[in-house]
């Protein structure tokens, strides 16, 4: 059978496709047109939209099985030659030019690896940034490697502002400081350096696969099943004895442990079969836990692609209750929730106390997950057609089952008295709090800066994620979430293999000169609370700036004449 050949497409032709509304990205030097499967993608459409105009090879390989990657080849519409220079996706503010009447579409063979010019859409895709479009010298102390140093435009790092009358220049100053720190701490963004990181990361991926780290050890899950059964049995036993608080603690611990296996199933890390692992995830998350695995997939895939981006990553978008970056003071629009995250009077109150309210809010984090799950299922945000069309209906059945056995069977039928019911509900939902703390711990204290579209996937994951050091006997408590750096680099590794992969990742970090963030549990929490306190102080400073400006006749210099 003859190998299919694809037409060679130039950067300019691909830009025109995107300008015409096509969702195209690059995988293994081929142009993929995602429009036919956008609405059927089990991981949601948003994850794909963040890859439009980019070389998505590493993201696709990290998050998809070999079978899924093989199916993707049927959507190839062209190929490229040379190194691809990323555009900023339209969902992040990128603007693209259609072909004009006087342009020669057929004979355009522009280089894909050419540096963007001043007229390129990658530079004209957003308003001028006070960080990247300054006329001052580049903010970098590291010595760039040989090769072309690309500009580092950011569609979303900072809004363009004039020397202001609302205090926003203070926020721009903070943004510049944060970006400068990252540029000094991490490898250069020039093409040669980033290409070397990509090559070594792919070598690491081949080594991970060769050492069998994607192979699931089902004996470990047998031990997990025994632990789950013991906790659930104790919950029923204490419920029968009317030890309601003790029973609620066991049920909460049961939910706490279940989350880890649902996480594995969502990443197809158990059987590696799409439908099999999805059904496992639905049984665990929906039927037993009352949470939507479909919502989690849609949310989590975006998180893995745009980690710690305030405008795009739903895992750090908790306004008005929490903010991990001063950039949330700018009424920015969430591309995931499609709404403006208002920095209003309510947010100002909560952010002032967030270092103290943080753990209290985490105690009730599960209630927010119920809301998000039902929003996902009722609104039909998951695939309604394609191979995953029936997952939504199985999830809805799972939620009906959960609300029947928990709210009717346990709270109403098994516990007399409204006060005991309330205490049982409260305790059972507060006990799983360490899961929420672990998730926040991995990212809240890490960088939220946008270094532009040329940063490699591996470097971005290492810059925005931390690991937590703990003894091996405590792995069951953390459930693999203590190895978030490794997990973000290789999401499909079963969690029981993450500790084995740690040494490989540490060696990789040493080789490419990227810091590997590893903290103890206490120190990590201290860094998170410190980040929240820092943002609170920045909010207070901004409020003072705005007050001085409001009371002044001179909004530029802040004093009266």
Coordinates of C-alpha atoms in Angstrom, one line a residue:
X1 CA 0.0 0.0 0.0
X2 CA 1.5 3.3 -1.1
X3 CA 2.3 5.8 1.6
X4 CA 0.1 8.8 1.4
X5 CA 1.8 12.1 0.6
X6 CA 0.7 15.4 1.9
X7 CA 1.1 18.9 0.3
X8 CA 3.8 21.1 1.7
X9 CA 2.2 24.0 3.5
X10 CA 3.9 27.3 4.3
X11 CA 3.6 29.2 7.6
X12 CA 1.6 31.8 5.7
X13 CA -0.8 29.2 4.3
X14 CA -1.4 27.8 7.8
X15 CA -2.0 31.2 9.2
X16 CA -4.6 31.8 6.5
X17 CA -6.4 28.6 7.4
X18 CA -6.6 29.7 11.0
X19 CA -7.8 33.1 10.0
X20 CA -10.6 31.4 8.1
X21 CA -11.7 29.7 11.3
X22 CA -9.9 26.3 10.9
X23 CA -8.5 24.6 14.0
X24 CA -5.2 23.4 12.8
X25 CA -2.0 22.5 14.7
X26 CA 1.3 20.6 14.1
X27 CA 2.1 17.1 15.2
X28 CA 5.3 15.3 14.0
X29 CA 5.8 17.8 11.1
X30 CA 2.2 17.2 9.8
X31 CA -0.6 19.7 9.8
X32 CA -3.7 18.4 11.7
X33 CA -7.1 19.8 11.0
X34 CA -9.1 19.2 14.2
X35 CA -12.5 20.7 13.1
X36 CA -14.1 17.3 12.3
X37 CA -13.4 15.9 15.7
X38 CA -13.5 19.0 17.8
X39 CA -16.9 18.4 19.3
X40 CA -16.3 14.7 19.8
X41 CA -13.0 15.0 21.6
X42 CA -13.4 13.2 25.0
X43 CA -11.0 15.7 26.6
X44 CA -13.1 18.6 25.5
X45 CA -12.7 21.3 22.8
X46 CA -10.8 23.8 24.9
X47 CA -7.7 21.7 25.2
X48 CA -7.5 21.6 21.4
X49 CA -8.2 25.3 20.9
X50 CA -5.2 26.1 23.1
X51 CA -3.0 24.2 20.5
X52 CA -4.2 25.9 17.4
X53 CA -1.3 27.3 15.4
X54 CA 1.3 25.6 17.7
X55 CA 3.5 22.5 17.4
X56 CA 1.5 20.3 19.7
X57 CA 3.7 17.2 19.3
X58 CA 4.8 16.9 22.9
X59 CA 1.4 17.7 24.4
X60 CA -0.3 15.2 22.1
X61 CA 2.2 12.5 22.9
X62 CA 2.0 13.1 26.6
X63 CA -1.7 13.0 26.9
X64 CA -2.7 10.4 24.3
X65 CA -2.2 6.7 23.8
X66 CA -0.5 5.4 20.7
X67 CA -3.9 4.2 19.4
X68 CA -5.3 7.8 19.7
X69 CA -2.3 9.2 18.0
X70 CA -2.7 6.8 15.2
X71 CA -6.3 7.7 14.7
X72 CA -5.3 11.4 14.6
X73 CA -3.3 10.7 11.4
X74 CA -6.5 10.5 9.4
X75 CA -6.9 14.2 10.0
X76 CA -3.7 15.2 8.4
X77 CA -4.1 17.8 5.6
X78 CA -0.5 18.8 5.0
X79 CA 3.1 18.8 6.1
X80 CA 5.7 21.3 7.0
X81 CA 9.5 21.5 6.6
X82 CA 11.9 22.8 9.1
X83 CA 11.3 24.1 12.6
X84 CA 7.8 25.4 13.4
X85 CA 7.5 28.8 15.1
X86 CA 4.4 28.9 17.2
X87 CA 1.6 31.3 16.8
X88 CA -0.5 32.5 19.7
X89 CA -3.8 30.6 19.5
X90 CA -7.0 32.6 18.8
X91 CA -8.4 31.5 22.1
X92 CA -5.5 33.3 23.8
X93 CA -5.9 36.5 21.7
X94 CA -4.0 35.6 18.6
X95 CA -5.1 37.4 15.4
X96 CA -4.4 35.9 11.9
X97 CA -4.4 37.2 8.4
X98 CA -6.4 35.7 5.5
X99 CA -4.9 35.6 2.1
X100 CA -5.4 38.8 0.2
X101 CA -6.4 38.8 -3.4
X102 CA -3.0 39.7 -4.6
X103 CA -1.2 36.9 -2.7
X104 CA 0.0 33.8 -4.5
X105 CA -1.4 30.9 -2.5
X106 CA -0.1 28.1 -4.7
X107 CA 3.5 29.4 -4.8
X108 CA 3.9 30.6 -1.2
X109 CA 6.7 28.4 0.3
X110 CA 7.7 30.7 3.2
X111 CA 9.8 29.1 5.9
X112 CA 8.0 27.6 8.9
X113 CA 11.0 28.3 11.1
X114 CA 11.5 31.9 10.1
X115 CA 11.4 34.4 13.0
X116 CA 8.1 36.3 13.1
X117 CA 8.4 39.7 11.5
X118 CA 6.7 42.8 12.7
X119 CA 3.8 42.1 10.4
X120 CA 3.5 38.5 11.5
X121 CA 0.3 37.6 13.3
X122 CA 2.3 36.3 16.2
X123 CA 3.4 39.8 17.0
X124 CA 0.3 41.5 15.9
X125 CA -2.0 39.1 17.8
X126 CA -2.6 41.4 20.7
X127 CA -2.3 44.8 22.1
X128 CA 1.3 45.9 22.9
X129 CA 2.5 44.3 26.1
X130 CA 4.4 46.4 28.7
X131 CA 6.6 43.3 29.3
X132 CA 7.5 42.1 25.9
X133 CA 7.0 45.1 23.6
X134 CA 9.1 47.5 25.6
X135 CA 11.7 49.5 23.8
X136 CA 14.1 48.6 26.6
X137 CA 16.7 45.8 26.2
X138 CA 15.4 42.3 26.7
X139 CA 14.8 41.3 30.3
X140 CA 17.4 38.5 30.5
X141 CA 20.6 37.9 32.3
X142 CA 21.2 34.4 31.0
X143 CA 23.5 34.1 28.1
X144 CA 21.4 32.9 25.1
X145 CA 22.6 29.8 23.3
X146 CA 23.7 30.0 19.7
X147 CA 20.8 30.6 17.3
X148 CA 18.1 33.0 16.7
X149 CA 16.6 34.6 19.8
X150 CA 12.8 34.9 19.2
X151 CA 10.7 37.6 20.5
X152 CA 8.5 36.4 23.4
X153 CA 5.1 37.9 22.8
X154 CA 2.3 37.1 25.1
X155 CA -1.2 37.3 24.2
X156 CA -2.3 37.4 27.7
X157 CA 0.5 38.3 30.1
X158 CA -0.6 41.8 30.8
X159 CA -3.2 44.1 29.4
X160 CA -1.9 47.1 27.5
X161 CA -2.2 50.2 29.7
X162 CA -1.2 53.8 29.4
X163 CA 0.8 55.4 32.3
X164 CA -2.3 55.1 34.3
X165 CA -5.0 56.8 36.2
X166 CA -6.2 53.6 37.9
X167 CA -3.0 52.2 39.5
X168 CA -2.5 49.5 36.9
X169 CA 1.0 50.6 36.1
X170 CA 1.9 49.1 39.5
X171 CA 0.6 45.7 38.4
X172 CA 2.7 46.0 35.2
X173 CA 5.7 46.6 37.3
X174 CA 5.0 43.5 39.4
X175 CA 4.5 41.5 36.2
X176 CA 7.8 42.6 34.8
X177 CA 9.5 41.7 38.0
X178 CA 8.0 38.2 38.0
X179 CA 8.9 37.6 34.3
X180 CA 12.4 38.9 34.9
X181 CA 12.9 36.4 37.8
X182 CA 11.7 33.5 35.6
X183 CA 13.9 34.6 32.7
X184 CA 16.9 34.6 35.0
X185 CA 16.1 31.4 36.7
X186 CA 15.2 29.2 33.7
X187 CA 17.0 28.4 30.4
X188 CA 17.0 30.9 27.6
X189 CA 13.9 31.0 25.3
X190 CA 16.1 31.1 22.1
X191 CA 15.3 28.4 19.6
X192 CA 18.5 26.4 20.0
X193 CA 18.1 26.1 23.8
X194 CA 14.5 25.2 23.6
X195 CA 15.1 22.7 20.8
X196 CA 17.7 21.0 22.9
X197 CA 15.3 20.7 25.8
X198 CA 12.7 19.2 23.5
X199 CA 15.1 16.7 22.1
X200 CA 16.3 15.6 25.5
X201 CA 12.7 15.4 26.8
X202 CA 11.7 13.1 23.9
X203 CA 14.8 11.0 24.7
X204 CA 13.6 10.8 28.3
X205 CA 10.1 9.7 27.1
X206 CA 11.6 6.9 25.1
X207 CA 13.6 5.8 28.2
X208 CA 10.5 5.9 30.3
X209 CA 8.7 3.7 27.9
X210 CA 11.7 1.3 27.5
X211 CA 11.8 0.8 31.3
X212 CA 8.2 -0.3 31.3
X213 CA 7.0 2.6 33.4
X214 CA 3.7 2.8 31.5
X215 CA 2.9 -0.8 32.5
X216 CA 0.3 -1.0 35.2
X217 CA 1.0 -3.2 38.2
X218 CA -2.5 -4.6 39.0
X219 CA -1.3 -6.1 42.3
X220 CA -1.0 -2.5 43.6
X221 CA -4.6 -1.8 42.7
X222 CA -5.6 -5.1 44.5
X223 CA -4.1 -3.5 47.7
X224 CA -6.0 -0.3 46.9
X225 CA -9.3 -2.2 46.6
X226 CA -8.7 -3.9 50.0
X227 CA -8.2 -0.4 51.5
X228 CA -11.3 1.0 49.8
X229 CA -13.4 -2.0 51.0
X230 CA -12.1 -1.7 54.5
X231 CA -13.0 2.0 54.7
X232 CA -16.4 1.4 53.2
X233 CA -17.1 -1.5 55.5
X234 CA -16.2 0.5 58.5
X235 CA -18.4 3.3 57.4
X236 CA -21.4 0.9 57.2
X237 CA -20.5 -0.8 60.5
X238 CA -20.2 2.5 62.5
X239 CA -23.4 3.8 60.8
X240 CA -25.2 0.7 62.0
X241 CA -23.9 1.2 65.5
X242 CA -25.0 4.9 65.3
X243 CA -21.5 6.2 65.7
X244 CA -22.3 8.8 63.1
X245 CA -19.2 11.0 63.4
X246 CA -16.8 8.0 63.1
X247 CA -18.9 6.6 60.2
X248 CA -18.6 10.0 58.5
X249 CA -14.8 10.0 58.9
X250 CA -14.6 6.6 57.3
X251 CA -16.8 7.6 54.4
X252 CA -14.7 10.8 53.9
X253 CA -11.5 8.8 53.9
X254 CA -13.1 6.4 51.4
X255 CA -13.8 9.3 49.1
X256 CA -10.3 10.7 49.7
X257 CA -8.7 7.5 48.5
X258 CA -11.1 6.9 45.6
X259 CA -10.0 10.2 44.0
X260 CA -6.5 8.8 43.3
X261 CA -7.8 5.9 41.2
X262 CA -10.3 8.0 39.4
X263 CA -7.4 10.3 38.5
X264 CA -5.5 7.3 37.1
X265 CA -8.6 6.2 35.1
X266 CA -9.1 9.7 33.7
X267 CA -5.6 9.6 32.3
X268 CA -6.1 6.0 31.0
X269 CA -3.3 4.9 33.3
X270 CA -5.0 1.6 34.4
X271 CA -5.9 -0.6 31.5
X272 CA -4.9 2.1 28.9
X273 CA -8.2 1.4 27.1
X274 CA -10.3 4.5 26.6
X275 CA -13.8 3.1 27.3
X276 CA -12.6 0.6 29.9
X277 CA -10.8 3.2 32.0
X278 CA -13.6 5.7 31.4
X279 CA -16.1 3.3 32.8
X280 CA -13.8 2.6 35.8
X281 CA -13.6 6.3 36.3
X282 CA -17.4 6.8 36.1
X283 CA -18.1 4.0 38.6
X284 CA -15.6 5.5 41.1
X285 CA -16.2 9.2 40.6
X286 CA -19.9 9.4 39.7
X287 CA -21.6 6.3 41.3
X288 CA -19.5 6.3 44.5
X289 CA -18.4 9.9 44.8
X290 CA -21.0 12.0 43.1
X291 CA -18.4 13.8 40.9
X292 CA -18.3 13.9 37.1
X293 CA -15.3 12.2 35.5
X294 CA -16.3 13.9 32.2
X295 CA -16.1 17.4 33.8
X296 CA -12.8 16.4 35.3
X297 CA -11.4 15.3 31.9
X298 CA -12.5 18.6 30.2
X299 CA -11.1 20.6 33.1
X300 CA -7.9 18.6 33.7
X301 CA -6.7 18.4 30.1
X302 CA -6.8 22.2 29.8
X303 CA -4.9 22.4 33.1
X304 CA -2.2 20.1 31.7
X305 CA -1.7 22.2 28.6
X306 CA -1.9 25.8 30.0
X307 CA -0.7 25.1 33.6
X308 CA -0.9 28.1 35.9
X309 CA -1.9 30.5 33.2
X310 CA -4.3 32.8 35.2
X311 CA -6.5 33.5 32.1
X312 CA -6.7 29.9 30.9
X313 CA -6.1 27.3 33.7
X314 CA -9.3 26.6 35.6
X315 CA -7.4 24.9 38.4
X316 CA -6.2 28.3 39.6
X317 CA -9.3 30.3 38.8
X318 CA -11.0 30.7 42.1
X319 CA -12.2 34.3 42.2
X320 CA -13.6 35.9 44.2
X321 CA -12.3 33.7 47.0
X322 CA -8.7 33.1 46.1
X323 CA -6.0 34.6 43.8
X324 CA -2.5 33.3 43.4
X325 CA -1.4 36.1 41.1
X326 CA -1.8 39.9 41.1
X327 CA -3.0 39.6 37.5
X328 CA -6.4 38.6 38.8
X329 CA -6.8 42.2 39.9
X330 CA -7.4 43.2 36.3
X331 CA -10.9 41.8 35.7
X332 CA -9.5 39.3 33.3
X333 CA -11.6 37.0 31.2
X334 CA -11.4 33.3 31.8
X335 CA -11.2 31.4 28.5
X336 CA -12.3 28.2 30.2
X337 CA -15.4 29.6 31.9
X338 CA -16.1 32.2 29.2
X339 CA -16.7 34.9 31.7
X340 CA -15.0 37.9 33.3
X341 CA -13.5 37.1 36.8
X342 CA -14.5 40.3 38.5
X343 CA -12.2 42.0 40.9
X344 CA -15.1 43.5 42.8
X345 CA -15.9 44.5 46.4
X346 CA -16.5 40.8 47.4
X347 CA -13.1 39.7 45.9
X348 CA -11.3 42.5 47.7
X349 CA -12.7 41.3 51.0
X350 CA -11.9 37.7 50.5
X351 CA -8.4 38.3 49.0
X352 CA -7.5 40.4 52.0
X353 CA -8.0 37.4 54.3
X354 CA -7.0 34.6 51.9
X355 CA -3.9 33.5 53.8
X356 CA -6.2 32.7 56.8
X357 CA -9.3 31.5 54.9
X358 CA -7.4 29.2 52.5
X359 CA -7.6 26.0 54.5
X360 CA -11.2 26.8 55.6
X361 CA -12.3 27.0 52.0
X362 CA -10.5 23.8 51.2
X363 CA -12.7 22.0 53.8
X364 CA -15.7 22.7 51.6
X365 CA -14.0 22.2 48.2
X366 CA -16.0 19.1 47.5
X367 CA -19.2 21.1 47.4
X368 CA -17.9 23.2 44.6
X369 CA -17.0 20.0 42.7
X370 CA -20.7 19.0 42.9
X371 CA -21.7 22.3 41.3
X372 CA -19.1 22.0 38.5
X373 CA -20.1 18.4 37.9
X374 CA -23.8 19.1 37.5
X375 CA -23.1 22.2 35.4
X376 CA -21.1 20.0 33.0
X377 CA -23.7 17.2 32.8
X378 CA -26.8 19.4 32.6
X379 CA -25.3 21.8 30.0
X380 CA -24.0 18.9 28.0
X381 CA -20.5 20.3 27.8
X382 CA -19.0 16.9 27.0
X383 CA -19.2 15.1 23.6
X384 CA -22.8 14.4 22.5
X385 CA -21.8 12.5 19.4
X386 CA -18.9 10.2 18.5
X387 CA -17.5 7.3 20.5
X388 CA -18.0 9.0 23.9
X389 CA -21.6 10.1 23.3
X390 CA -23.0 7.6 25.9
X391 CA -20.6 8.6 28.7
X392 CA -22.8 11.5 29.7
X393 CA -25.9 9.4 30.2
X394 CA -24.0 6.8 32.2
X395 CA -22.6 9.6 34.4
X396 CA -26.1 11.0 34.9
X397 CA -27.3 7.6 36.0
X398 CA -24.3 7.5 38.3
X399 CA -25.2 10.8 39.9
X400 CA -28.8 9.7 40.4
X401 CA -27.5 6.5 42.1
X402 CA -25.1 8.5 44.3
X403 CA -27.7 11.0 45.4
X404 CA -30.1 8.2 46.1
X405 CA -27.8 6.1 48.2
X406 CA -26.1 9.0 50.0
X407 CA -28.8 11.5 50.6
X408 CA -31.8 9.2 50.8
X409 CA -30.3 5.9 52.0
X410 CA -27.7 7.3 54.4
X411 CA -28.7 10.8 55.5
X412 CA -32.5 10.4 55.5
X413 CA -33.2 6.8 56.2
X414 CA -30.2 5.8 58.4
X415 CA -29.7 8.9 60.6
X416 CA -32.5 10.2 62.8
X417 CA -32.6 13.9 63.5
X418 CA -31.6 16.8 61.4
X419 CA -28.7 17.8 63.6
X420 CA -27.0 14.4 63.3
X421 CA -27.6 14.5 59.6
X422 CA -26.0 17.9 59.3
X423 CA -22.9 16.8 61.3
X424 CA -22.6 13.6 59.2
X425 CA -22.8 15.6 56.0
X426 CA -20.3 18.2 57.2
X427 CA -17.7 15.7 58.5
X428 CA -17.9 13.4 55.5
X429 CA -17.3 16.3 53.2
X430 CA -14.5 17.9 55.3
X431 CA -12.4 14.8 55.7
X432 CA -11.3 14.6 52.0
X433 CA -9.8 18.1 52.3
X434 CA -6.2 16.8 52.0
X435 CA -6.9 16.0 48.3
X436 CA -7.7 19.6 47.6
X437 CA -4.7 20.8 49.6
X438 CA -2.5 18.5 47.6
X439 CA -3.7 19.7 44.3
X440 CA -3.3 23.3 45.2
X441 CA 0.1 22.6 46.8
X442 CA 1.5 21.4 43.5
X443 CA 0.9 24.7 41.7
X444 CA -0.2 27.7 43.9
X445 CA 3.3 28.6 44.9
X446 CA 4.8 28.2 41.4
X447 CA 5.2 30.7 38.6
X448 CA 2.1 32.1 36.9
X449 CA 4.2 34.2 34.4
X450 CA 3.6 33.9 30.7
X451 CA 6.9 33.6 28.9
X452 CA 5.4 33.6 25.4
X453 CA 4.6 30.9 22.8
X454 CA 8.2 29.7 22.3
X455 CA 8.7 28.0 25.7
X456 CA 8.9 24.2 25.4
X457 CA 6.3 22.0 27.0
X458 CA 8.8 20.4 29.3
X459 CA 10.2 23.7 30.6
X460 CA 6.8 25.1 31.2
X461 CA 5.7 22.1 33.2
X462 CA 8.8 22.2 35.3
X463 CA 8.4 26.0 35.9
X464 CA 4.8 25.8 37.0
X465 CA 4.7 22.6 39.1
X466 CA 6.4 21.3 42.3
X467 CA 6.8 17.8 43.8
X468 CA 6.4 17.0 47.5
X469 CA 9.0 14.9 49.3
X470 CA 7.5 12.1 51.5
X471 CA 8.6 8.7 52.7
X472 CA 7.5 5.7 50.5
X473 CA 5.2 4.3 53.2
X474 CA 3.1 7.5 52.9
X475 CA 2.5 7.2 49.2
X476 CA -1.0 5.8 49.8
X477 CA -2.0 9.1 51.6
X478 CA -0.8 11.4 48.8
X479 CA -2.0 9.0 46.0
X480 CA 0.7 10.0 43.5
X481 CA -0.2 13.7 43.7
X482 CA 3.1 14.3 45.4
X483 CA 4.8 13.6 42.1
X484 CA 3.1 16.3 40.1
X485 CA 6.2 17.3 38.2
X486 CA 6.7 13.8 36.9
X487 CA 3.0 13.5 36.3
X488 CA 2.8 16.7 34.2
X489 CA 5.7 15.5 32.1
X490 CA 4.2 12.0 31.6
X491 CA 0.5 12.1 32.6
X492 CA -0.2 8.5 31.5
X493 CA 2.4 6.8 33.9
X494 CA 0.4 4.8 36.5
X495 CA 0.9 6.4 39.8
X496 CA 2.5 3.4 41.4
X497 CA 5.4 3.9 38.9
X498 CA 5.9 7.6 39.5
X499 CA 8.5 7.1 42.3
X500 CA 10.6 5.0 39.9
X501 CA 10.5 7.7 37.3
X502 CA 11.6 10.4 39.7
X503 CA 15.3 9.7 39.4
X504 CA 15.1 9.9 35.6
X505 CA 13.3 13.2 35.7
X506 CA 15.9 14.6 38.2
X507 CA 18.7 13.6 35.9
X508 CA 16.9 15.2 33.0
X509 CA 16.5 18.5 34.9
X510 CA 20.2 18.5 35.8
X511 CA 21.1 17.9 32.2
X512 CA 19.0 20.7 30.8
X513 CA 19.7 23.1 33.7
X514 CA 16.0 23.5 34.7
X515 CA 15.4 23.6 38.5
X516 CA 13.5 20.7 39.9
X517 CA 11.1 22.0 42.6
X518 CA 11.0 19.6 45.5
X519 CA 9.7 20.6 48.9
X520 CA 8.6 18.8 52.1
X521 CA 4.9 18.8 52.8
X522 CA 5.2 21.5 55.5
X523 CA 7.6 23.7 53.5
X524 CA 5.4 23.4 50.4
X525 CA 2.4 24.5 52.4
X526 CA 4.4 27.4 53.8
X527 CA 5.3 28.5 50.3
X528 CA 1.6 28.4 49.2
X529 CA 0.4 30.5 52.2
X530 CA 3.3 32.8 51.5
X531 CA 2.2 33.3 47.9
X532 CA -1.4 34.0 49.0
X533 CA -0.1 36.5 51.6
X534 CA 2.1 38.2 48.9
X535 CA -0.9 38.6 46.6
X536 CA -2.9 40.0 49.5
X537 CA -0.2 42.6 50.2
X538 CA -0.1 43.5 46.5
X539 CA -3.9 44.0 46.6
X540 CA -3.5 46.3 49.6
X541 CA -0.8 48.3 47.7
X542 CA -2.9 48.6 44.7
X543 CA -5.8 49.9 46.8
X544 CA -3.5 52.5 48.3
X545 CA -2.3 53.6 44.9
X546 CA -5.9 53.9 43.6
X547 CA -6.9 55.9 46.7
X548 CA -4.0 58.3 46.3
X549 CA -4.8 58.8 42.6
X550 CA -8.5 59.3 43.4
X551 CA -7.8 61.9 45.9
X552 CA -5.2 63.7 43.7
X553 CA -5.7 66.3 41.0
X554 CA -2.8 64.8 39.2
X555 CA -3.4 61.2 38.3
X556 CA 0.1 60.8 36.9
X557 CA 2.2 62.0 39.8
X558 CA -0.3 61.5 42.6
X559 CA 0.0 64.9 44.3
X560 CA -1.9 68.2 44.4
X561 CA -0.8 71.4 42.8

